[in-house]
Coordinates of N, CA and C in Angstrom, one line a residue:
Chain T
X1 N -17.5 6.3 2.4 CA -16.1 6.7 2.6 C -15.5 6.0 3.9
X2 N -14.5 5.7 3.8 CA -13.5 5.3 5.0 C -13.2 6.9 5.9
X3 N -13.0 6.3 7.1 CA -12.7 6.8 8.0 C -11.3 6.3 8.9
X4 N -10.3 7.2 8.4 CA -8.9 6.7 9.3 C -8.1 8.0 10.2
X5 N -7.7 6.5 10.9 CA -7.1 7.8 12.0 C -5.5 7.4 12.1
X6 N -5.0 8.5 12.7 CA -3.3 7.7 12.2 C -3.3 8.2 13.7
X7 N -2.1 7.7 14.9 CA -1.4 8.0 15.8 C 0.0 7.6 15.6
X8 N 1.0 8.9 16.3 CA 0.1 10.4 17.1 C 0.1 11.1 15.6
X9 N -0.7 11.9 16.2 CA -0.5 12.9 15.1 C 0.1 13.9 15.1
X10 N 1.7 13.9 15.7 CA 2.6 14.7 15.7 C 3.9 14.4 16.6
X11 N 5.1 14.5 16.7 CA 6.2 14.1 17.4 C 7.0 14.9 16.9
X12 N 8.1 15.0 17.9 CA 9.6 15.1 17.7 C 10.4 14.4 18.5
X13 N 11.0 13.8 17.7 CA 12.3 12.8 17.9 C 13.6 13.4 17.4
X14 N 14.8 12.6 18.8 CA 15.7 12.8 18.5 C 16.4 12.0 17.1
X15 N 17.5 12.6 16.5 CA 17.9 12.0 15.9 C 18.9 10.2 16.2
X16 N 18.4 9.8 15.5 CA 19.4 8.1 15.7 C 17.4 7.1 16.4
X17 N 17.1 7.8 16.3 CA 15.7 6.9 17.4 C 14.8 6.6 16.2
X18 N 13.9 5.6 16.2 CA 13.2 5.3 15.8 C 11.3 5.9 16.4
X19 N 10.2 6.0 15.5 CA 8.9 6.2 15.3 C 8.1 5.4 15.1
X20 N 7.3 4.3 15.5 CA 5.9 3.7 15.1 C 4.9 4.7 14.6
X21 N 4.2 4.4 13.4 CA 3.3 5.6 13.1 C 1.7 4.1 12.9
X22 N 0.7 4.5 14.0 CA -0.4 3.8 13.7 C -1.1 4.2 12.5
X23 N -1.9 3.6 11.9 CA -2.7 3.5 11.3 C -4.1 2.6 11.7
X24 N -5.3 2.9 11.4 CA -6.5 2.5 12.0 C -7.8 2.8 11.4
X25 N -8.4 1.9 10.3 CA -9.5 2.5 9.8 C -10.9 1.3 10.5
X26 N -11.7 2.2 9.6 CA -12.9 1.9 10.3 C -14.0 0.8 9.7
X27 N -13.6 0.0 8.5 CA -14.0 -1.5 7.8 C -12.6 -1.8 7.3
X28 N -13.0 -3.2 7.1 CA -11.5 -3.6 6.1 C -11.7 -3.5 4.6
X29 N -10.2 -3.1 4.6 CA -9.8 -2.7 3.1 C -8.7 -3.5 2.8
X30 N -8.4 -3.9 1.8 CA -7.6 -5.0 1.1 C -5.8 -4.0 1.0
X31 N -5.9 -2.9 0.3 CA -4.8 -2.3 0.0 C -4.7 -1.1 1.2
X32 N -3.4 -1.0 2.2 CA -3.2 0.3 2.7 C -2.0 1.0 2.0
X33 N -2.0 2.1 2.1 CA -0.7 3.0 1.5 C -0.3 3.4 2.5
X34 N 1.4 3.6 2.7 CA 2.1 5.1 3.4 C 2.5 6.1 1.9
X35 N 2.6 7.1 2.6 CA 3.0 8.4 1.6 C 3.5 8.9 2.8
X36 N 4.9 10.2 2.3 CA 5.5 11.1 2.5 C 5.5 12.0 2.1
X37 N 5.4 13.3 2.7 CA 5.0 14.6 2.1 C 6.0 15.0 3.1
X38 N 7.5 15.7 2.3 CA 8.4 16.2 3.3 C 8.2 18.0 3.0
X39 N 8.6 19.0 3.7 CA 8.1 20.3 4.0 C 7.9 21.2 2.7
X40 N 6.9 21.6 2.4 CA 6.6 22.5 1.2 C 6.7 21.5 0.0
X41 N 6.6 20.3 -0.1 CA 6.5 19.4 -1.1 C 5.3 18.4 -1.7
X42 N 5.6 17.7 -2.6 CA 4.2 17.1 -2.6 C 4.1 15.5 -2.1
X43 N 3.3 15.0 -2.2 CA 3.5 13.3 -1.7 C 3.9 12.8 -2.4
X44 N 5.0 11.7 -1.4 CA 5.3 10.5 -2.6 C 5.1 9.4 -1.9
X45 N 4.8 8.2 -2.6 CA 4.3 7.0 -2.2 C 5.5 6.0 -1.3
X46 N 5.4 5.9 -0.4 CA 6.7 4.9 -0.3 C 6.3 3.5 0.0
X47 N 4.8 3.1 -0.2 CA 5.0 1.5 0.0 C 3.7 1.2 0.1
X48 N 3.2 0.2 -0.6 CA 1.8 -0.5 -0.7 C 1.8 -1.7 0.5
X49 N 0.9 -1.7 1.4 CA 0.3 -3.3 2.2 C -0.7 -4.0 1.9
X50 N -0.4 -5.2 1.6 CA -1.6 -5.9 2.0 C -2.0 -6.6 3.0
X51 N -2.5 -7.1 3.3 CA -2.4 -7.8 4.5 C -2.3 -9.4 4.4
X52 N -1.1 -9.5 4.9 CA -0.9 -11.7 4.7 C 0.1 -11.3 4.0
X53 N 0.9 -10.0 3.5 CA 2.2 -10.3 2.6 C 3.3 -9.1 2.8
X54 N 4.3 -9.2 2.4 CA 4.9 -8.2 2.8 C 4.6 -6.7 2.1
X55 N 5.0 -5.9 2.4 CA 4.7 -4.6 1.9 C 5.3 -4.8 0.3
X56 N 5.2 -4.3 -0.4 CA 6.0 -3.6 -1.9 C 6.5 -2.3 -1.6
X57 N 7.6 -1.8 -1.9 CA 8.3 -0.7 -1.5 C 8.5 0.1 -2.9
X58 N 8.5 1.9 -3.0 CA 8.4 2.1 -4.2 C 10.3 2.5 -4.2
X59 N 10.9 3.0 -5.4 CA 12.2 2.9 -5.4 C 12.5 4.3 -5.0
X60 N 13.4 3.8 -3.8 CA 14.0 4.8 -3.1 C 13.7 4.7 -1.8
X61 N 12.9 3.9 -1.3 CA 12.6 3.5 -0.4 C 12.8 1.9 0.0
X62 N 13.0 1.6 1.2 CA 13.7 0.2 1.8 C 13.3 0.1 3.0
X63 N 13.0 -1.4 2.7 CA 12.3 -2.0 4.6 C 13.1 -1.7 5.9
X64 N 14.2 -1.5 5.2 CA 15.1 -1.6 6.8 C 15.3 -0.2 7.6
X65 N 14.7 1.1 6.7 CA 14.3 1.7 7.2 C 12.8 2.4 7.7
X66 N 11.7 1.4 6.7 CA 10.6 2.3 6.9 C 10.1 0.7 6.6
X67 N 10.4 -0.5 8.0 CA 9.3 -1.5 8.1 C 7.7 -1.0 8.1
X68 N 7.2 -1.5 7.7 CA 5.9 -1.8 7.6 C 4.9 -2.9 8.0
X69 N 3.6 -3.2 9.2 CA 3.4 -4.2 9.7 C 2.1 -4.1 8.6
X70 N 1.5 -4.9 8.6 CA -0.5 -4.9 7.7 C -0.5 -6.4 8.6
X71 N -0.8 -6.4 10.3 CA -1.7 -7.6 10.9 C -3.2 -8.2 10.6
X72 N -3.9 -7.1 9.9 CA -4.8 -7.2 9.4 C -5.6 -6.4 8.8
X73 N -7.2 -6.4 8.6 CA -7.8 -5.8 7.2 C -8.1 -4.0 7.9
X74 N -7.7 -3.8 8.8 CA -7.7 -2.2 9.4 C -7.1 -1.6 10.1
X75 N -5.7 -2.1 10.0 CA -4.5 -2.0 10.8 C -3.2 -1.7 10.1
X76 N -2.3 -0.8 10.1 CA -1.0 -0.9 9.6 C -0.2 0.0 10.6
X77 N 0.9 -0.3 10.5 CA 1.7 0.6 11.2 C 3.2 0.8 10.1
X78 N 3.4 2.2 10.7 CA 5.1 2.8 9.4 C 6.1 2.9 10.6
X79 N 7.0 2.1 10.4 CA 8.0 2.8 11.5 C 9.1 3.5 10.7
X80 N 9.4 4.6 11.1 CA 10.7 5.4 10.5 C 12.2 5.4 11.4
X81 N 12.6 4.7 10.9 CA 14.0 3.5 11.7 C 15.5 4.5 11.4
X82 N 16.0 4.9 12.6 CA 17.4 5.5 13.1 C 17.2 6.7 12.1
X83 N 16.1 7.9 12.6 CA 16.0 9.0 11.9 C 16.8 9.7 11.9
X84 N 17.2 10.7 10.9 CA 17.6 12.0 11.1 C 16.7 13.2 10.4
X85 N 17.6 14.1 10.2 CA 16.5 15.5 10.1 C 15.8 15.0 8.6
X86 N 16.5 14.8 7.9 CA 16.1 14.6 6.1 C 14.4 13.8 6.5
X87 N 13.9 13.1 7.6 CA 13.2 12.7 7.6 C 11.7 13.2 8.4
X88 N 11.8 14.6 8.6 CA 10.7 15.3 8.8 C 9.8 15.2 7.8
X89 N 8.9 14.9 8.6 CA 7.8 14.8 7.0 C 6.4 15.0 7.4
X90 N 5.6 15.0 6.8 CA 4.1 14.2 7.2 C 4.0 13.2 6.2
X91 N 3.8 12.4 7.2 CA 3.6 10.9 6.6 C 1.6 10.8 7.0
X92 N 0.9 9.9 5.6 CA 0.2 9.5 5.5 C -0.3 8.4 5.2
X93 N -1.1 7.7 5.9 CA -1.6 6.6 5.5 C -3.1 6.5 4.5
X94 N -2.8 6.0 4.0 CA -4.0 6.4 2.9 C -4.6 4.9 2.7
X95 N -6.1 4.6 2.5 CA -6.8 3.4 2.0 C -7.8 3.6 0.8
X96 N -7.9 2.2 0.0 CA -8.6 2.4 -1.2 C -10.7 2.3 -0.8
X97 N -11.1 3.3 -1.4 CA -12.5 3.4 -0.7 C -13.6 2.0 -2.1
X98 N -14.9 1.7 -1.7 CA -15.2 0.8 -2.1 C -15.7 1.2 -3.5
X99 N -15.5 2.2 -3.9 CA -16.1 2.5 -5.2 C -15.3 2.7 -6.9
X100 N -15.2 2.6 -7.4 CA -14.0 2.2 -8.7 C -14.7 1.2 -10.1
X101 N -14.0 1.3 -10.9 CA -12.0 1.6 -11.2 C -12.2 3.1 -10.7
X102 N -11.2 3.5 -11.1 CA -10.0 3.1 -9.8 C -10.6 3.3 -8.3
X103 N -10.3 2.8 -7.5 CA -10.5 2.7 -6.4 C -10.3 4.2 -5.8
X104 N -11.1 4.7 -5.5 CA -10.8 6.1 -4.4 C -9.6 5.8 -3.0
X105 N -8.9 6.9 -3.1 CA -7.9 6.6 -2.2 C -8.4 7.6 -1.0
X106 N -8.6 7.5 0.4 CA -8.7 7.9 1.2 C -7.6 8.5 2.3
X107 N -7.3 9.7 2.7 CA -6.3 9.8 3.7 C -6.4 10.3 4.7
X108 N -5.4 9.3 5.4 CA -5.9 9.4 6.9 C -5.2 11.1 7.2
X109 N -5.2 11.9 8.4 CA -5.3 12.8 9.3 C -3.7 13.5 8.8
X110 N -2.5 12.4 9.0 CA -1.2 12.7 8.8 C -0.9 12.6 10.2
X111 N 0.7 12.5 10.3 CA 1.6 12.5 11.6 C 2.7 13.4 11.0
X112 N 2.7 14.3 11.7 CA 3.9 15.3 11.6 C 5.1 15.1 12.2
X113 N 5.9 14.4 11.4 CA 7.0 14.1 12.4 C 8.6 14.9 12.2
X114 N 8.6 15.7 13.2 CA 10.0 16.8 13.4 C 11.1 15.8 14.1
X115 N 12.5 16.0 13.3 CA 13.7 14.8 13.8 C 14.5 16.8 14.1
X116 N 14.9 16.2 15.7 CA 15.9 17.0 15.9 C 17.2 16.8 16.1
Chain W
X1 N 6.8 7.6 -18.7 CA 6.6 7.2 -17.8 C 5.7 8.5 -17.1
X2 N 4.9 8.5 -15.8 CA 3.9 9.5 -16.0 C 4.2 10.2 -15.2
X3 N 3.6 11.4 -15.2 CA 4.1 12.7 -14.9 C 2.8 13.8 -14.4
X4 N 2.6 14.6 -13.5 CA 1.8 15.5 -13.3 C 2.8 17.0 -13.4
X5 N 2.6 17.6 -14.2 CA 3.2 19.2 -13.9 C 2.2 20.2 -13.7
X6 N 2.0 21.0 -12.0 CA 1.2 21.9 -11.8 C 2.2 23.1 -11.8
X7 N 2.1 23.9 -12.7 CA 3.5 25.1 -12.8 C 2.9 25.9 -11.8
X8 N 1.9 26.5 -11.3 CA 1.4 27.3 -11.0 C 1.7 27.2 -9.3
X9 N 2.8 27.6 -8.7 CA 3.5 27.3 -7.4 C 2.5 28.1 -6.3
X10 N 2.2 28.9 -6.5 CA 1.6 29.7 -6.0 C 0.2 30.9 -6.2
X11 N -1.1 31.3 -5.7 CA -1.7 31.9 -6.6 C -2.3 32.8 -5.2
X12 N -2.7 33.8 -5.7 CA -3.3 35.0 -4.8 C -4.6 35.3 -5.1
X13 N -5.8 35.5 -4.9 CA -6.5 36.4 -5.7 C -7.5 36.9 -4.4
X14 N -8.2 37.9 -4.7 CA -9.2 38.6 -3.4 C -10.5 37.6 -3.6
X15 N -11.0 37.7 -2.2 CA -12.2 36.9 -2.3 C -13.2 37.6 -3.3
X16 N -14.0 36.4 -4.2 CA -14.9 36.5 -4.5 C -14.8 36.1 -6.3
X17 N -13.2 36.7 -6.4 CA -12.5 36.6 -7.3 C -12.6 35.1 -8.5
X18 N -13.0 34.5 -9.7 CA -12.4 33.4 -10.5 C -11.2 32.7 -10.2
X19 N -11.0 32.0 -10.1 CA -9.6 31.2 -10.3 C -9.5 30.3 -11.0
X20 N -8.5 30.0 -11.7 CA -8.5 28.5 -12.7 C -6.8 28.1 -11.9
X21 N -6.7 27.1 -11.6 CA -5.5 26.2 -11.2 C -5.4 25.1 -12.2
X22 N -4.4 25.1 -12.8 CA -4.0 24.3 -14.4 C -3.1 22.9 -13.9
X23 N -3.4 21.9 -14.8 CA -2.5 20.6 -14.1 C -2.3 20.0 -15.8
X24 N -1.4 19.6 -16.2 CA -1.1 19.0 -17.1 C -0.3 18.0 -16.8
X25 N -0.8 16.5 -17.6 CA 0.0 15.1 -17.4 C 0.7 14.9 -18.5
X26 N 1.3 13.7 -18.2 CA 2.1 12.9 -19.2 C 1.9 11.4 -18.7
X27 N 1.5 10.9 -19.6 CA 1.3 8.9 -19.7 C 1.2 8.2 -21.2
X28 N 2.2 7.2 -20.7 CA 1.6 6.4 -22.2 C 0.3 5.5 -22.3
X29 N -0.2 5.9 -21.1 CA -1.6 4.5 -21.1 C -2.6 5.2 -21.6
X30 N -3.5 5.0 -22.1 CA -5.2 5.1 -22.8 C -5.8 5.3 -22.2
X31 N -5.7 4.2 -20.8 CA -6.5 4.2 -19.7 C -6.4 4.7 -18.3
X32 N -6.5 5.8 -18.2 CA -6.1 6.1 -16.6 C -6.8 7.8 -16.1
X33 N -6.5 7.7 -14.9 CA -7.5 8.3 -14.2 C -6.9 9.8 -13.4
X34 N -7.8 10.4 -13.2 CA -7.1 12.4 -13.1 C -8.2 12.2 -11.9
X35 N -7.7 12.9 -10.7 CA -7.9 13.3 -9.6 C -7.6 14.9 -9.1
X36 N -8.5 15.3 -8.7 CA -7.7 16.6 -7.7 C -7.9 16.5 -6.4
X37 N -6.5 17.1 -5.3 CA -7.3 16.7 -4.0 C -7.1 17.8 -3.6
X38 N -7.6 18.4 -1.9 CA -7.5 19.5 -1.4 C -6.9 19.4 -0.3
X39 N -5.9 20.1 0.6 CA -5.3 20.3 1.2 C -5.2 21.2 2.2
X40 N -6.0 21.8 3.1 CA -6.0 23.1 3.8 C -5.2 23.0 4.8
X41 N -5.0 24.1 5.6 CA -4.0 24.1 6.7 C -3.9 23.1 7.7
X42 N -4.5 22.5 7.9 CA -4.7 21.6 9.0 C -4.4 20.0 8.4
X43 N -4.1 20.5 7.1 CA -3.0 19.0 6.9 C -3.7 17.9 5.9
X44 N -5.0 17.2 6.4 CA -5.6 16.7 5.9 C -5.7 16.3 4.4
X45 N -6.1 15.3 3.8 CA -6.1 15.4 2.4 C -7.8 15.3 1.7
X46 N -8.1 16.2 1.3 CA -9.9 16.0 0.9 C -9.5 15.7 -0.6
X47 N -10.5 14.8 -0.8 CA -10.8 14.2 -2.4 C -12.1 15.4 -3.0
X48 N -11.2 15.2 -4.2 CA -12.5 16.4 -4.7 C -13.0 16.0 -5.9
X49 N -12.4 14.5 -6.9 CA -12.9 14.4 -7.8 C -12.2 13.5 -8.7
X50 N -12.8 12.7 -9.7 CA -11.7 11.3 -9.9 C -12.8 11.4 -11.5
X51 N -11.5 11.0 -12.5 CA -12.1 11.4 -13.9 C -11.4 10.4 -14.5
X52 N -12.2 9.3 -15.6 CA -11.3 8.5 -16.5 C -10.8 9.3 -17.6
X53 N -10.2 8.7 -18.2 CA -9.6 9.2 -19.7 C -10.8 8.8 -20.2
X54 N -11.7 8.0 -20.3 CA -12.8 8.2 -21.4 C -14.2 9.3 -21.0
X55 N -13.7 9.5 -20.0 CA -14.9 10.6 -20.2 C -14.2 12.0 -19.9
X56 N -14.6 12.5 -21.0 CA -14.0 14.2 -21.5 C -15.0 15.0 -20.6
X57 N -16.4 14.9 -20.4 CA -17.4 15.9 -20.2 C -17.1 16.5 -19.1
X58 N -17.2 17.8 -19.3 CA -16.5 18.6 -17.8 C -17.4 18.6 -17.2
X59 N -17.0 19.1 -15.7 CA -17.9 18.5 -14.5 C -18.2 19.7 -13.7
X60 N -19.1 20.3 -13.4 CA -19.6 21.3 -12.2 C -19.7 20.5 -10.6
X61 N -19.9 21.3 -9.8 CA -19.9 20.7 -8.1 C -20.2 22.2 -7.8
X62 N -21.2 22.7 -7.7 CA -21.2 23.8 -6.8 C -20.0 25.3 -7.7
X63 N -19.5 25.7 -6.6 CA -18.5 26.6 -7.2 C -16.9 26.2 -8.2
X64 N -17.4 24.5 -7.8 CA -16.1 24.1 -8.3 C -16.5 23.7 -9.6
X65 N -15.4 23.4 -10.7 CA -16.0 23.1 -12.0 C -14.1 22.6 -12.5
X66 N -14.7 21.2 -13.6 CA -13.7 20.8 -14.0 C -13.1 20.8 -15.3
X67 N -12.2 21.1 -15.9 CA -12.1 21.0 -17.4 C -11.1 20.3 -18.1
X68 N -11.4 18.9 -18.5 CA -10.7 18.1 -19.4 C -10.4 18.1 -20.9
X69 N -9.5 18.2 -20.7 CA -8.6 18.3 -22.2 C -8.0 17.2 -22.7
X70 N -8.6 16.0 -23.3 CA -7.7 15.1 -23.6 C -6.5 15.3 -24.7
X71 N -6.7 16.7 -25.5 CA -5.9 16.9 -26.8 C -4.9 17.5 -25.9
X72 N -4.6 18.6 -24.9 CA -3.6 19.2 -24.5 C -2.9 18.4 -23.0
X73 N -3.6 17.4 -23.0 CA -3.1 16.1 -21.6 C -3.5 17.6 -20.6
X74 N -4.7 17.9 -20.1 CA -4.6 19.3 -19.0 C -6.1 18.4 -18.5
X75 N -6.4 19.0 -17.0 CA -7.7 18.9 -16.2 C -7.0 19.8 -15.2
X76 N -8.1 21.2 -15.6 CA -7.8 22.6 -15.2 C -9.0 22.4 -13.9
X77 N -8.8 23.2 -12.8 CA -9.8 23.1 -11.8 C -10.2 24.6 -12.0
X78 N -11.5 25.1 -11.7 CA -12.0 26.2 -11.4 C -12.5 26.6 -10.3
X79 N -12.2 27.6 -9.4 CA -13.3 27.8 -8.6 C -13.8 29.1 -8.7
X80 N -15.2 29.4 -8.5 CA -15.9 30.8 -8.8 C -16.3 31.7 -8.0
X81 N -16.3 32.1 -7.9 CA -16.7 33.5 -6.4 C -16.1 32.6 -5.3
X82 N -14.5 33.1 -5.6 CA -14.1 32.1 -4.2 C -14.3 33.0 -2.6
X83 N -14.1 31.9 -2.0 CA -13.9 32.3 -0.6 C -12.9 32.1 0.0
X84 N -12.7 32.8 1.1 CA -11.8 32.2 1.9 C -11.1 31.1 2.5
X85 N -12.2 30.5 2.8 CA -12.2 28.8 3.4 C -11.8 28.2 1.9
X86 N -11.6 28.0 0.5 CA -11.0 27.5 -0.4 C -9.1 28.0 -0.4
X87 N -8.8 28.6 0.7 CA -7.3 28.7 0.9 C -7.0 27.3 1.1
X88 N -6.0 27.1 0.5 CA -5.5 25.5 0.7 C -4.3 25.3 -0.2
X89 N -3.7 24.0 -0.7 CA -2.7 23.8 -1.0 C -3.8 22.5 -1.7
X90 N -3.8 22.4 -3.6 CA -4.4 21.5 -4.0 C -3.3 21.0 -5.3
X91 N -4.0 19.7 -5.2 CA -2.9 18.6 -5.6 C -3.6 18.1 -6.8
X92 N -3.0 18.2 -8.4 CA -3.6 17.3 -9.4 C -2.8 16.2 -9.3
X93 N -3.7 15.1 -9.9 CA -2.6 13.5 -9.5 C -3.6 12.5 -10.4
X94 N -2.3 11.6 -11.0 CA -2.6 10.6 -12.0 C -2.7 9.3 -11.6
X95 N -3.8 8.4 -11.8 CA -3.4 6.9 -11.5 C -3.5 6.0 -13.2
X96 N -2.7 5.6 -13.3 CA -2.6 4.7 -14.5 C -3.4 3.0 -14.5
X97 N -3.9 3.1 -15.5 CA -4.8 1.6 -14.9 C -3.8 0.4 -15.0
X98 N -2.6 0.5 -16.0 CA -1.8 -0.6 -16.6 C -1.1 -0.9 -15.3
X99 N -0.7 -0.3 -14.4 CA 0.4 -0.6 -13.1 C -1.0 -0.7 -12.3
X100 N -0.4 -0.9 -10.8 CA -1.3 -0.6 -9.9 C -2.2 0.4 -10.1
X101 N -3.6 0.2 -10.5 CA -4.4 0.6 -10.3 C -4.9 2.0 -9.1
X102 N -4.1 1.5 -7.8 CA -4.3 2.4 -7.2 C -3.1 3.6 -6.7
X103 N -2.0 3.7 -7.5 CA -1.0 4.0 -7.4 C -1.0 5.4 -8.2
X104 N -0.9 6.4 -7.2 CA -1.4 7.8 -7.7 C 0.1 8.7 -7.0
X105 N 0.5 9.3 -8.7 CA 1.2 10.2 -8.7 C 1.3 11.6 -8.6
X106 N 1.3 12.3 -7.3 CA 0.9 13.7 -7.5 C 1.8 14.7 -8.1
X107 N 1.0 15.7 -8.6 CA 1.4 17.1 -9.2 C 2.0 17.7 -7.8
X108 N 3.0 18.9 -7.7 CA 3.7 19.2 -6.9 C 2.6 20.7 -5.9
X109 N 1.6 20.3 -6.7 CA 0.4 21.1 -5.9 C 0.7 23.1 -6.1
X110 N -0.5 23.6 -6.3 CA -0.7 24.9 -5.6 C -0.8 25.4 -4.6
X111 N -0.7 26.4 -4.4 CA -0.8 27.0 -3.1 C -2.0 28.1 -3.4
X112 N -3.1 27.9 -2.9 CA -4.1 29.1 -3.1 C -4.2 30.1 -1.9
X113 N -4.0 31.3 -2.2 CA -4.4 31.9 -1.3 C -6.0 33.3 -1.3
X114 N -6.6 33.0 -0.4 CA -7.8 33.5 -0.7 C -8.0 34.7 0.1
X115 N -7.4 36.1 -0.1 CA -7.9 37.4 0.7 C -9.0 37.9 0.5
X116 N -9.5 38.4 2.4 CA -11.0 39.2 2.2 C -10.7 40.5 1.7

């Protein structure tokens, strides 16, 4: 199994400001995920990385608010761009583990992030 | 287009107690894959189990146990003389082989709660 860690794992920001959310796992993996899990809800995917291409975004979701870097095979970062409250969530990063079809999805720790 | 429905929003029972937590899908593919994951207070997401559509045979793990229904689209989770530490918030979730492979849509999750 993968082992990930996300930083920080918790914030509150003002509204209008932007969040970097790390991601950091422990071998390289080809596919990283973010997911959003906003309060008493379940996850939803907002965007696949690979690394060497741009993210894919799922619908309802857009780069210009939730860029996405994948520098390399154990690295991503989510930034959540000129927040407001609707954007409290826990966000996770999640990677595919080496055993499959289908590939096991692994998730990192979460980042709790409160917009005030 | 695919679908997880966990109706079961919430559940109670005293320790020691049966439980069944019910998940029913919707997909047009043949091929695709049923997951449950686990959730406890502390956020995290634990993987507890990953099932193709071709194999029906239910599955034991200890107190946990799994039940595939491909005639009624359901994979009901069980746990048996629960405990307390199985308090959690668990998630059934679909990955379809025909799209991304790794692209898993969750059920809107349970809420278990486990009194001594």
């Amino acid at each position: 199994s993968a082992v990930i860690s996300q930083k920080p794992s918790r914030d509150i920001c003002q509204r209008g400001t932007s969040l970097t959310i790390q991601c950091q796992v422990d071998s390289q993996v080809t596919m990283m995920f973010w997911y959003r899990q906003q309060p008493g809800q379940s996850l939803t995917l907002i965007a696949t990385a690979n690394q060497g291409s741009e993210a894919t975004y799922e619908s309802g979701f857009v780069i210009d608010k939730f860029p996405i870097s994948r520098p390399n095979l154990t690295f991503s970062t989510l930034t959540v761009s000129n927040m407001s409250p609707e954007d409290s969530s826990i966000y996770l990063c999640s990677v595919e583990g080496a055993e499959g079809p289908p590939l096991e999805q692994y998730f990192g720790p979460g980042t709790r992030l409160t917009v005030t | 287009a695919q679908k997880v429905t966990q109706a079961q929003t919430e559940i109670s029972v005293v320790e020691k107690e049966d439980v069944t937590l019910d998940c029913v899908y919707e997909t047009r593919d043949t091929t695709y894959y049923l997951f449950w994951y686990k959730q406890p207070p502390s956020g995290e997401l634990v993987f507890l189990i990953r099932r193709n559509s071709f194999d029906e045979q239910n599955e034991i793990s200890g107190r946990y146990s799994w039940n595939f229904q491909k005639s009624t689209s359901s994979f009901n989770f069980t746990i048996t003389a629960s405990q307390v530490v199985d308090s959690a918030v668990y998630f059934c979730a679909l990955s379809e082989a025909g799209s991304s492979a790794s692209k898993i849509i969750f059920g809107s999750g349970t809420r278990l709660s486990i009194r001594p």
